[in-house]
mmCIF file of C-alpha atoms in Angstrom:
data_model
loop_
_atom_site.group_PDB
_atom_site.id
_atom_site.type_symbol
_atom_site.label_atom_id
_atom_site.label_comp_id
_atom_site.label_asym_id
_atom_site.label_seq_id
_atom_site.Cartn_x
_atom_site.Cartn_y
_atom_site.Cartn_z
ATOM 1 C CA MET J 1 153.297 41.962 28.103
ATOM 2 C CA ALA J 2 156.665 43.446 27.121
ATOM 3 C CA HIS J 3 157.623 40.135 25.967
ATOM 4 C CA SER J 4 154.061 39.829 23.570
ATOM 5 C CA GLN J 5 154.599 43.460 22.058
ATOM 6 C CA THR J 6 158.311 42.208 21.251
ATOM 7 C CA ALA J 7 156.678 39.408 19.698
ATOM 8 C CA GLN J 8 154.131 41.164 17.339
ATOM 9 C CA SER J 9 156.460 44.097 16.334
ATOM 10 C CA VAL J 10 158.974 41.441 15.101
ATOM 11 C CA SER J 11 157.758 40.329 11.287
ATOM 12 C CA LEU J 12 159.949 37.504 9.736
ATOM 13 C CA GLN J 13 159.943 37.932 5.662
ATOM 14 C CA ASP J 14 161.718 35.590 2.993
ATOM 15 C CA SER J 15 164.480 37.082 0.793
ATOM 16 C CA SER J 16 163.088 38.623 -2.559
ATOM 17 C CA ASP J 17 166.422 37.372 -3.701
ATOM 18 C CA TYR J 18 165.919 34.627 -6.302
ATOM 19 C CA TRP J 19 169.293 33.161 -5.494
ATOM 20 C CA LYS J 20 167.835 31.446 -2.784
ATOM 21 C CA TYR J 21 166.503 28.662 -4.844
ATOM 22 C CA VAL J 22 170.044 28.238 -5.686
ATOM 23 C CA VAL J 23 170.814 27.762 -2.075
ATOM 24 C CA LEU J 24 168.034 25.835 -1.586
ATOM 25 C CA LEU J 25 169.642 23.170 -4.348
ATOM 26 C CA SER J 26 172.942 23.503 -2.715
ATOM 27 C CA ASN J 27 171.786 22.435 0.489
ATOM 28 C CA PHE J 28 170.002 19.611 -0.998
ATOM 29 C CA VAL J 29 173.116 18.384 -2.692
ATOM 30 C CA ILE J 30 174.897 18.246 0.614
ATOM 31 C CA LEU J 31 172.822 16.204 2.599
ATOM 32 C CA PHE J 32 172.541 14.030 -0.731
ATOM 33 C CA PHE J 33 176.075 13.441 0.301
ATOM 34 C CA ASP J 34 175.584 13.404 3.782
ATOM 35 C CA ALA J 35 173.012 10.228 4.238
ATOM 36 C CA GLY J 36 174.527 8.868 0.598
ATOM 37 C CA LEU J 37 178.012 8.162 2.355
ATOM 38 C CA ALA J 38 176.606 6.524 5.051
ATOM 39 C CA LYS J 39 175.148 4.020 3.137
ATOM 40 C CA SER J 40 177.805 3.676 0.771
ATOM 41 C CA PHE J 41 179.845 2.712 3.528
ATOM 42 C CA GLY J 42 177.389 -0.018 4.199
ATOM 43 C CA VAL J 43 178.318 -1.127 0.656
ATOM 44 C CA LEU J 44 181.957 -0.981 1.468
ATOM 45 C CA ILE J 45 182.551 -2.071 4.950
ATOM 46 C CA GLU J 46 183.243 -5.851 3.936
ATOM 47 C CA ASP J 47 185.256 -5.016 1.612
ATOM 48 C CA THR J 48 187.188 -2.641 4.243
ATOM 49 C CA VAL J 49 187.327 -5.257 6.871
ATOM 50 C CA SER J 50 188.881 -7.503 4.495
ATOM 51 C CA ARG J 51 191.382 -5.303 3.127
ATOM 52 C CA PHE J 52 192.894 -4.019 6.579
ATOM 53 C CA ASP J 53 192.382 -7.535 8.319
ATOM 54 C CA SER J 54 190.338 -6.000 10.992
ATOM 55 C CA ASP J 55 186.729 -6.484 12.611
ATOM 56 C CA TYR J 56 183.563 -5.138 12.007
ATOM 57 C CA LYS J 57 183.598 -3.027 15.229
ATOM 58 C CA THR J 58 186.514 -1.007 14.634
ATOM 59 C CA ILE J 59 185.915 -0.342 10.795
ATOM 60 C CA ALA J 60 182.056 0.437 11.724
ATOM 61 C CA PHE J 61 183.669 3.014 14.280
ATOM 62 C CA ILE J 62 185.829 4.518 11.540
ATOM 63 C CA CYS J 63 182.858 4.712 9.179
ATOM 64 C CA SER J 64 180.861 6.466 11.250
ATOM 65 C CA LEU J 65 183.376 9.003 11.450
ATOM 66 C CA PRO J 66 181.982 11.494 8.615
ATOM 67 C CA SER J 67 178.478 11.729 9.827
ATOM 68 C CA ALA J 68 179.121 11.646 13.585
ATOM 69 C CA LEU J 69 181.440 14.260 13.197
ATOM 70 C CA CYS J 70 179.471 16.577 10.679
ATOM 71 C CA THR J 71 177.208 17.158 13.509
ATOM 72 C CA ILE J 72 179.354 17.176 16.976
ATOM 73 C CA LEU J 73 182.115 19.983 15.166
ATOM 74 C CA CYS J 74 179.199 22.155 14.665
ATOM 75 C CA PRO J 75 179.654 24.272 17.855
ATOM 76 C CA PHE J 76 183.517 24.527 17.078
ATOM 77 C CA VAL J 77 182.645 25.306 13.209
ATOM 78 C CA PHE J 78 180.589 28.453 14.477
ATOM 79 C CA LEU J 79 183.083 29.757 16.689
ATOM 80 C CA LEU J 80 185.825 29.235 13.710
ATOM 81 C CA MET J 81 183.513 30.801 11.480
ATOM 82 C CA LYS J 82 183.856 34.492 13.484
ATOM 83 C CA LEU J 83 187.881 33.881 12.710
ATOM 84 C CA VAL J 84 188.146 32.626 8.974
ATOM 85 C CA GLN J 85 186.901 34.457 5.978
ATOM 86 C CA PRO J 86 183.521 32.495 5.429
ATOM 87 C CA ARG J 87 183.804 31.945 1.828
ATOM 88 C CA LEU J 88 187.297 30.835 2.198
ATOM 89 C CA LEU J 89 186.185 28.512 5.023
ATOM 90 C CA VAL J 90 183.609 26.748 3.006
ATOM 91 C CA ILE J 91 185.688 26.204 -0.213
ATOM 92 C CA SER J 92 188.490 24.629 2.051
ATOM 93 C CA GLY J 93 185.588 22.409 3.905
ATOM 94 C CA SER J 94 184.563 21.431 0.667
ATOM 95 C CA PHE J 95 187.347 20.021 -0.931
ATOM 96 C CA MET J 96 188.071 18.451 2.997
ATOM 97 C CA CYS J 97 184.729 16.775 1.959
ATOM 98 C CA ALA J 98 186.109 14.929 -1.266
ATOM 99 C CA VAL J 99 190.014 14.848 -0.917
ATOM 100 C CA PRO J 100 190.638 12.492 1.785
ATOM 101 C CA LEU J 101 188.143 10.014 0.220
ATOM 102 C CA MET J 102 189.847 10.080 -2.941
ATOM 103 C CA CYS J 103 193.165 9.229 -0.776
ATOM 104 C CA VAL J 104 191.635 5.997 0.841
ATOM 105 C CA PRO J 105 193.056 3.897 -2.052
ATOM 106 C CA LEU J 106 196.677 5.136 -0.699
ATOM 107 C CA VAL J 107 196.353 4.026 2.905
ATOM 108 C CA ARG J 108 197.460 0.595 4.562
ATOM 109 C CA THR J 109 197.169 1.667 8.075
ATOM 110 C CA LEU J 110 193.510 1.927 10.267
ATOM 111 C CA PRO J 111 194.979 4.930 12.214
ATOM 112 C CA LEU J 112 195.596 6.880 9.142
ATOM 113 C CA LEU J 113 192.306 5.771 7.456
ATOM 114 C CA GLY J 114 190.906 7.100 10.472
ATOM 115 C CA PHE J 115 192.442 10.499 9.691
ATOM 116 C CA LEU J 116 191.060 10.783 6.260
ATOM 117 C CA PHE J 117 187.664 9.949 7.573
ATOM 118 C CA ALA J 118 187.610 12.437 10.388
ATOM 119 C CA LEU J 119 188.901 15.047 7.833
ATOM 120 C CA THR J 120 185.513 14.468 5.711
ATOM 121 C CA GLY J 121 183.398 14.897 8.802
ATOM 122 C CA PHE J 122 184.909 17.949 9.681
ATOM 123 C CA GLY J 123 184.692 19.407 6.100
ATOM 124 C CA MET J 124 181.183 18.354 6.104
ATOM 125 C CA SER J 125 180.567 19.886 9.573
ATOM 126 C CA ILE J 126 181.671 23.082 7.764
ATOM 127 C CA VAL J 127 179.573 22.955 4.713
ATOM 128 C CA PHE J 128 176.403 21.785 6.425
ATOM 129 C CA LEU J 129 176.624 24.664 9.112
ATOM 130 C CA ASN J 130 177.423 27.464 6.832
ATOM 131 C CA ILE J 131 174.497 26.399 4.110
ATOM 132 C CA THR J 132 172.048 25.626 6.751
ATOM 133 C CA ILE J 133 172.447 29.447 8.271
ATOM 134 C CA THR J 134 172.426 30.880 4.792
ATOM 135 C CA LEU J 135 169.035 29.069 3.747
ATOM 136 C CA ASN J 136 167.860 30.486 6.911
ATOM 137 C CA GLU J 137 168.962 34.129 5.678
ATOM 138 C CA TYR J 138 167.031 33.706 2.661
ATOM 139 C CA PHE J 139 164.157 32.103 4.045
ATOM 140 C CA THR J 140 163.768 33.387 6.940
ATOM 141 C CA LYS J 141 159.949 33.251 7.600
ATOM 142 C CA SER J 142 159.298 29.913 5.936
ATOM 143 C CA PHE J 143 162.664 28.074 7.117
ATOM 144 C CA ILE J 144 160.790 24.983 8.209
ATOM 145 C CA PHE J 145 159.419 24.199 5.495
ATOM 146 C CA PHE J 146 162.370 24.833 3.089
ATOM 147 C CA LYS J 147 164.762 22.987 5.328
ATOM 148 C CA THR J 148 162.381 20.070 5.173
ATOM 149 C CA LEU J 149 162.214 20.132 1.338
ATOM 150 C CA SER J 150 166.046 20.317 1.166
ATOM 151 C CA ASN J 151 165.990 17.467 4.064
ATOM 152 C CA LEU J 152 164.716 15.320 0.626
ATOM 153 C CA GLY J 153 168.456 15.391 -0.421
ATOM 154 C CA LEU J 154 168.969 12.775 2.795
ATOM 155 C CA THR J 155 166.422 10.163 1.571
ATOM 156 C CA VAL J 156 167.344 10.748 -2.479
ATOM 157 C CA GLY J 157 170.958 10.269 -1.341
ATOM 158 C CA ALA J 158 170.072 6.958 0.696
ATOM 159 C CA PHE J 159 168.452 6.065 -2.459
ATOM 160 C CA CYS J 160 170.682 6.739 -5.264
ATOM 161 C CA LEU J 161 174.258 6.756 -4.102
ATOM 162 C CA PRO J 162 174.595 3.065 -2.587
ATOM 163 C CA VAL J 163 173.413 1.693 -5.923
ATOM 164 C CA ILE J 164 176.220 3.592 -7.728
ATOM 165 C CA VAL J 165 178.881 2.842 -5.443
ATOM 166 C CA GLU J 166 178.164 -1.036 -6.166
ATOM 167 C CA TRP J 167 178.329 -0.889 -9.586
ATOM 168 C CA SER J 168 181.556 0.930 -9.163
ATOM 169 C CA LEU J 169 183.103 -1.536 -6.752
ATOM 170 C CA THR J 170 181.887 -4.039 -9.155
ATOM 171 C CA ALA J 171 183.045 -2.253 -12.465
ATOM 172 C CA TYR J 172 186.469 -0.856 -10.749
ATOM 173 C CA GLY J 173 187.382 -2.432 -7.528
ATOM 174 C CA TYR J 174 187.962 -1.253 -3.990
ATOM 175 C CA ASN J 175 190.196 1.668 -5.182
ATOM 176 C CA GLY J 176 188.005 2.758 -8.017
ATOM 177 C CA ALA J 177 184.982 2.809 -5.827
ATOM 178 C CA PHE J 178 186.705 5.154 -3.083
ATOM 179 C CA LEU J 179 188.010 7.450 -6.187
ATOM 180 C CA ILE J 180 184.710 7.835 -7.959
ATOM 181 C CA LEU J 181 182.953 8.634 -4.441
ATOM 182 C CA GLY J 182 185.671 11.217 -3.597
ATOM 183 C CA GLY J 183 185.167 12.499 -7.354
ATOM 184 C CA MET J 184 180.955 13.033 -6.769
ATOM 185 C CA CYS J 185 181.603 14.517 -3.371
ATOM 186 C CA LEU J 186 183.624 17.480 -5.082
ATOM 187 C CA HIS J 187 180.094 18.598 -6.034
ATOM 188 C CA THR J 188 180.246 20.147 -2.546
ATOM 189 C CA VAL J 189 182.908 22.674 -4.131
ATOM 190 C CA ALA J 190 180.214 24.084 -6.125
ATOM 191 C CA CYS J 191 177.567 24.239 -3.269
ATOM 192 C CA ALA J 192 180.292 26.434 -1.274
ATOM 193 C CA LEU J 193 180.606 28.655 -3.909
ATOM 194 C CA THR J 194 176.757 29.478 -4.004
ATOM 195 C CA ILE J 195 176.965 30.456 -0.359
ATOM 196 C CA ARG J 196 176.442 34.633 0.175
ATOM 197 C CA PRO J 197 174.368 36.481 1.816
ATOM 198 C CA PRO J 198 171.153 37.821 0.051
ATOM 199 C CA ARG J 199 171.229 41.083 -2.028
ATOM 200 C CA ASP J 200 168.345 42.652 -0.514
ATOM 201 C CA GLY J 201 169.553 42.232 3.059
ATOM 202 C CA LYS J 202 166.103 42.467 4.259
ATOM 203 C CA THR J 203 165.672 38.744 6.027
ATOM 204 C CA LEU J 204 164.462 40.325 9.194
ATOM 205 C CA GLN J 205 162.626 43.673 9.896
ATOM 206 C CA VAL J 206 162.276 44.823 13.415
ATOM 207 C CA HIS J 207 160.140 47.857 14.766
ATOM 208 C CA PRO J 208 162.338 50.646 17.022
ATOM 209 C CA THR J 209 160.288 49.425 19.911
ATOM 210 C CA ALA J 210 161.080 46.288 19.886
ATOM 211 C CA THR J 211 164.761 47.277 19.206
ATOM 212 C CA LYS J 212 164.836 49.345 22.133
ATOM 213 C CA GLU J 213 163.418 46.453 24.447
ATOM 214 C CA ASN J 214 165.866 44.045 23.148
ATOM 215 C CA ASN J 215 168.913 46.475 23.757
ATOM 216 C CA SER J 216 167.690 47.531 27.117
ATOM 217 C CA LEU J 217 169.607 44.808 29.035
ATOM 218 C CA LEU J 218 172.887 45.584 27.205
ATOM 219 C CA LYS J 219 172.383 49.043 27.979
ATOM 220 C CA SER J 220 171.684 48.583 31.299
ATOM 221 C CA VAL J 221 175.126 46.851 31.591
ATOM 222 C CA ASP J 222 176.899 49.878 30.197
ATOM 223 C CA ASN J 223 174.935 52.069 32.530
ATOM 224 C CA GLN J 224 176.265 49.860 35.382
ATOM 225 C CA SER J 225 179.989 50.305 34.467
ATOM 226 C CA THR J 226 179.422 53.921 33.349
ATOM 227 C CA THR J 227 178.149 54.664 36.900
ATOM 228 C CA ALA J 228 180.605 52.713 38.641
ATOM 229 C CA SER J 229 183.220 54.335 37.110
ATOM 230 C CA ALA J 230 181.848 57.822 37.951
ATOM 231 C CA SER J 231 181.440 57.169 41.437
ATOM 232 C CA GLU J 232 185.258 56.269 41.351
ATOM 233 C CA LYS J 233 186.593 59.635 40.173
ATOM 234 C CA ARG J 234 185.923 61.542 43.192
ATOM 235 C CA PRO J 235 188.080 64.369 44.323
ATOM 236 C CA ASP J 236 188.437 63.397 47.905
ATOM 237 C CA PHE J 237 189.733 59.721 46.607
ATOM 238 C CA LYS J 238 192.737 59.910 44.411
ATOM 239 C CA LYS J 239 193.642 56.416 44.907
ATOM 240 C CA ILE J 240 191.467 53.491 44.077
ATOM 241 C CA SER J 241 192.735 49.855 45.428
ATOM 242 C CA ALA J 242 192.746 47.492 42.464
ATOM 243 C CA ASP J 243 190.478 45.204 44.493
ATOM 244 C CA SER J 244 187.850 47.705 44.194
ATOM 245 C CA ARG J 245 188.260 48.023 40.399
ATOM 246 C CA GLY J 246 188.316 44.220 39.923
ATOM 247 C CA GLY J 247 185.376 43.681 41.506
ATOM 248 C CA ASP J 248 183.476 46.640 39.172
ATOM 249 C CA MET J 249 184.861 44.734 36.334
ATOM 250 C CA GLU J 250 183.622 41.044 37.993
ATOM 251 C CA SER J 251 180.035 42.238 38.337
ATOM 252 C CA SER J 252 179.701 43.723 34.861
ATOM 253 C CA ARG J 253 181.252 40.380 33.536
ATOM 254 C CA ASP J 254 178.582 38.693 35.423
ATOM 255 C CA SER J 255 175.978 40.808 34.309
ATOM 256 C CA SER J 256 176.663 40.199 30.696
ATOM 257 C CA LEU J 257 177.053 36.532 31.132
ATOM 258 C CA ARG J 258 173.444 36.324 32.674
ATOM 259 C CA ILE J 259 172.636 38.216 29.564
ATOM 260 C CA ARG J 260 174.484 35.442 27.291
ATOM 261 C CA LEU J 261 173.140 32.970 29.100
ATOM 262 C CA LYS J 262 169.193 34.123 28.932
ATOM 263 C CA SER J 263 169.666 34.306 25.296
ATOM 264 C CA CYS J 264 170.806 30.576 24.644
ATOM 265 C CA VAL J 265 168.225 28.742 23.316
ATOM 266 C CA TYR J 266 168.367 26.213 26.210
ATOM 267 C CA PHE J 267 167.489 28.765 28.562
ATOM 268 C CA ALA J 268 164.799 30.711 26.504
ATOM 269 C CA GLU J 269 163.034 27.348 25.827
ATOM 270 C CA PRO J 270 163.813 24.527 28.277
ATOM 271 C CA LEU J 271 161.604 22.494 26.534
ATOM 272 C CA PHE J 272 164.095 22.325 24.031
ATOM 273 C CA ALA J 273 166.678 20.899 26.388
ATOM 274 C CA LEU J 274 164.472 17.765 27.484
ATOM 275 C CA VAL J 275 163.985 17.131 23.190
ATOM 276 C CA THR J 276 167.649 17.152 22.321
ATOM 277 C CA PRO J 277 168.668 13.692 23.835
ATOM 278 C CA CYS J 278 165.558 12.353 21.547
ATOM 279 C CA PHE J 279 167.306 14.024 18.581
ATOM 280 C CA ILE J 280 170.775 12.565 19.706
ATOM 281 C CA PHE J 281 169.401 8.805 20.205
ATOM 282 C CA GLY J 282 167.159 9.107 17.034
ATOM 283 C CA TYR J 283 170.318 10.101 14.891
ATOM 284 C CA PHE J 284 172.644 7.346 16.847
ATOM 285 C CA PHE J 285 170.082 4.491 15.793
ATOM 286 C CA MET J 286 168.977 5.714 12.220
ATOM 287 C CA TYR J 287 172.820 5.835 11.213
ATOM 288 C CA ALA J 288 173.368 1.965 12.880
ATOM 289 C CA TRP J 289 170.831 0.931 10.837
ATOM 290 C CA VAL J 290 171.631 2.842 7.701
ATOM 291 C CA LEU J 291 175.250 1.397 8.234
ATOM 292 C CA PHE J 292 174.597 -2.321 8.843
ATOM 293 C CA LEU J 293 171.715 -2.346 6.984
ATOM 294 C CA ILE J 294 173.557 -4.043 3.732
ATOM 295 C CA PRO J 295 175.604 -6.827 6.138
ATOM 296 C CA ALA J 296 172.617 -7.425 8.202
ATOM 297 C CA ALA J 297 171.093 -8.331 4.646
ATOM 298 C CA GLU J 298 174.084 -10.453 3.902
ATOM 299 C CA SER J 299 173.990 -12.472 6.893
ATOM 300 C CA LEU J 300 170.495 -13.271 5.805
ATOM 301 C CA GLY J 301 171.547 -15.050 3.002
ATOM 302 C CA ILE J 302 170.804 -12.079 0.348
ATOM 303 C CA GLU J 303 173.591 -11.327 -2.199
ATOM 304 C CA ARG J 304 174.928 -7.612 -1.771
ATOM 305 C CA SER J 305 173.822 -6.614 -5.060
ATOM 306 C CA ARG J 306 170.065 -7.426 -4.336
ATOM 307 C CA ALA J 307 170.795 -6.024 -0.394
ATOM 308 C CA VAL J 308 171.824 -2.866 -1.970
ATOM 309 C CA TYR J 309 168.267 -2.596 -3.738
ATOM 310 C CA LEU J 310 166.822 -3.071 -0.459
ATOM 311 C CA ALA J 311 168.757 -0.173 1.198
ATOM 312 C CA SER J 312 167.078 1.747 -2.108
ATOM 313 C CA ILE J 313 163.993 0.942 -1.581
ATOM 314 C CA ALA J 314 164.123 2.029 2.324
ATOM 315 C CA GLY J 315 165.422 5.394 0.726
ATOM 316 C CA PHE J 316 162.734 5.388 -1.718
ATOM 317 C CA GLY J 317 160.123 5.067 1.508
ATOM 318 C CA GLY J 318 162.081 7.884 3.002
ATOM 319 C CA VAL J 319 161.310 10.008 -0.028
ATOM 320 C CA LEU J 320 157.906 9.414 0.369
ATOM 321 C CA GLY J 321 157.592 9.931 4.234
ATOM 322 C CA LYS J 322 159.400 13.331 3.642
ATOM 323 C CA LEU J 323 156.640 14.302 1.177
ATOM 324 C CA GLY J 324 154.110 13.635 3.328
ATOM 325 C CA THR J 325 155.944 15.361 6.052
ATOM 326 C CA LEU J 326 156.182 18.663 3.594
ATOM 327 C CA ILE J 327 151.999 18.174 2.971
ATOM 328 C CA ALA J 328 151.544 18.016 6.322
ATOM 329 C CA ILE J 329 153.869 20.964 7.196
ATOM 330 C CA TYR J 330 151.901 23.004 4.728
ATOM 331 C CA ALA J 331 148.358 21.985 5.715
ATOM 332 C CA ARG J 332 149.435 22.197 9.243
ATOM 333 C CA THR J 333 146.817 19.440 10.292
ATOM 334 C CA VAL J 334 149.216 17.093 12.018
ATOM 335 C CA ASP J 335 150.557 17.085 15.158
ATOM 336 C CA PHE J 336 154.023 16.345 15.247
ATOM 337 C CA SER J 337 154.586 15.080 18.465
ATOM 338 C CA LEU J 338 152.063 12.409 18.407
ATOM 339 C CA GLN J 339 153.192 11.716 14.710
ATOM 340 C CA ASP J 340 156.933 10.910 16.088
ATOM 341 C CA VAL J 341 155.431 8.642 18.668
ATOM 342 C CA ARG J 342 153.427 6.246 16.270
ATOM 343 C CA ASN J 343 156.236 6.254 13.586
ATOM 344 C CA GLY J 344 158.999 5.520 16.517
ATOM 345 C CA PHE J 345 156.795 2.955 17.825
ATOM 346 C CA VAL J 346 156.093 1.093 14.452
ATOM 347 C CA THR J 347 159.920 1.109 13.789
ATOM 348 C CA THR J 348 160.615 -0.117 17.186
ATOM 349 C CA VAL J 349 158.097 -3.268 16.806
ATOM 350 C CA ARG J 350 159.801 -4.057 13.365
ATOM 351 C CA VAL J 351 163.467 -3.856 14.802
ATOM 352 C CA PHE J 352 162.206 -6.878 17.525
ATOM 353 C CA GLN J 353 160.886 -8.619 14.697
ATOM 354 C CA ARG J 354 164.363 -8.922 13.296
#
């Protein structure tokens, strides 16, 4: 009963600051380069194998580092955000996205190439997490809709960036293609400069009763520690053993740890813990398909210049899919669990046909 009253007393509202649309555009641009880089490495992977006299599995592992570390390092970046000034951290991360790619023409060894790509992934993780949190601050009520809208950047990047990289590779060679790719990624610096909290500062309105209920657990811990300290200060006992004080501190820490665990999304929403592996495997297979789409087309005898357009057609199909998802979210007439099952079945059958 208390939980339902708390849920009813919390009202979410979007920010009235018009800067939220600039943040939305920045999120779109960052996701544009996230998926665009993965597809672009599919264009460059054959030349990279020849340049470093290596094999496809090693180069594919290195080329997957930016997209993989962008997600894997998010928990570490979240802790880093508490230690470093956010604007300084995001600007540094945006330069780490672009500068290592511009330094690739100077590299002659695979470990150094992997290090540069890992730096790119670390920088992308910093910018991606911060811009997503900022977007949630501006669109607190309609975050799902506008986050899906910004995700159009993924499909548009997969549609446009491989073609640009192919043209650059043909006109300026391997080194020039990476310089142009890194130069385009410098646009993330401008996106980083747009990150700031809403001016109105009213993204979440909570009723006072809800505040009391939410803080009751934390206050109980403080009361327990206060009661314990008061019981220790008796005039008949001047000496308190270190073991008893240590036990009281441990009990207080245990209570605080339980509260933090209960507030964790995996404990508050157990079903989300079951869904998480689906996200992991989904992104795993999606980015594997993105990276090897062009080499697979070349193995069938399709020229790389035409295989790039095949990748762009897939990106265009993703744009149509995202637009359909936006309409479904707005209309609220689609069961997305069944929709994901159908889409996954169609994709699986298509891959087996290969």
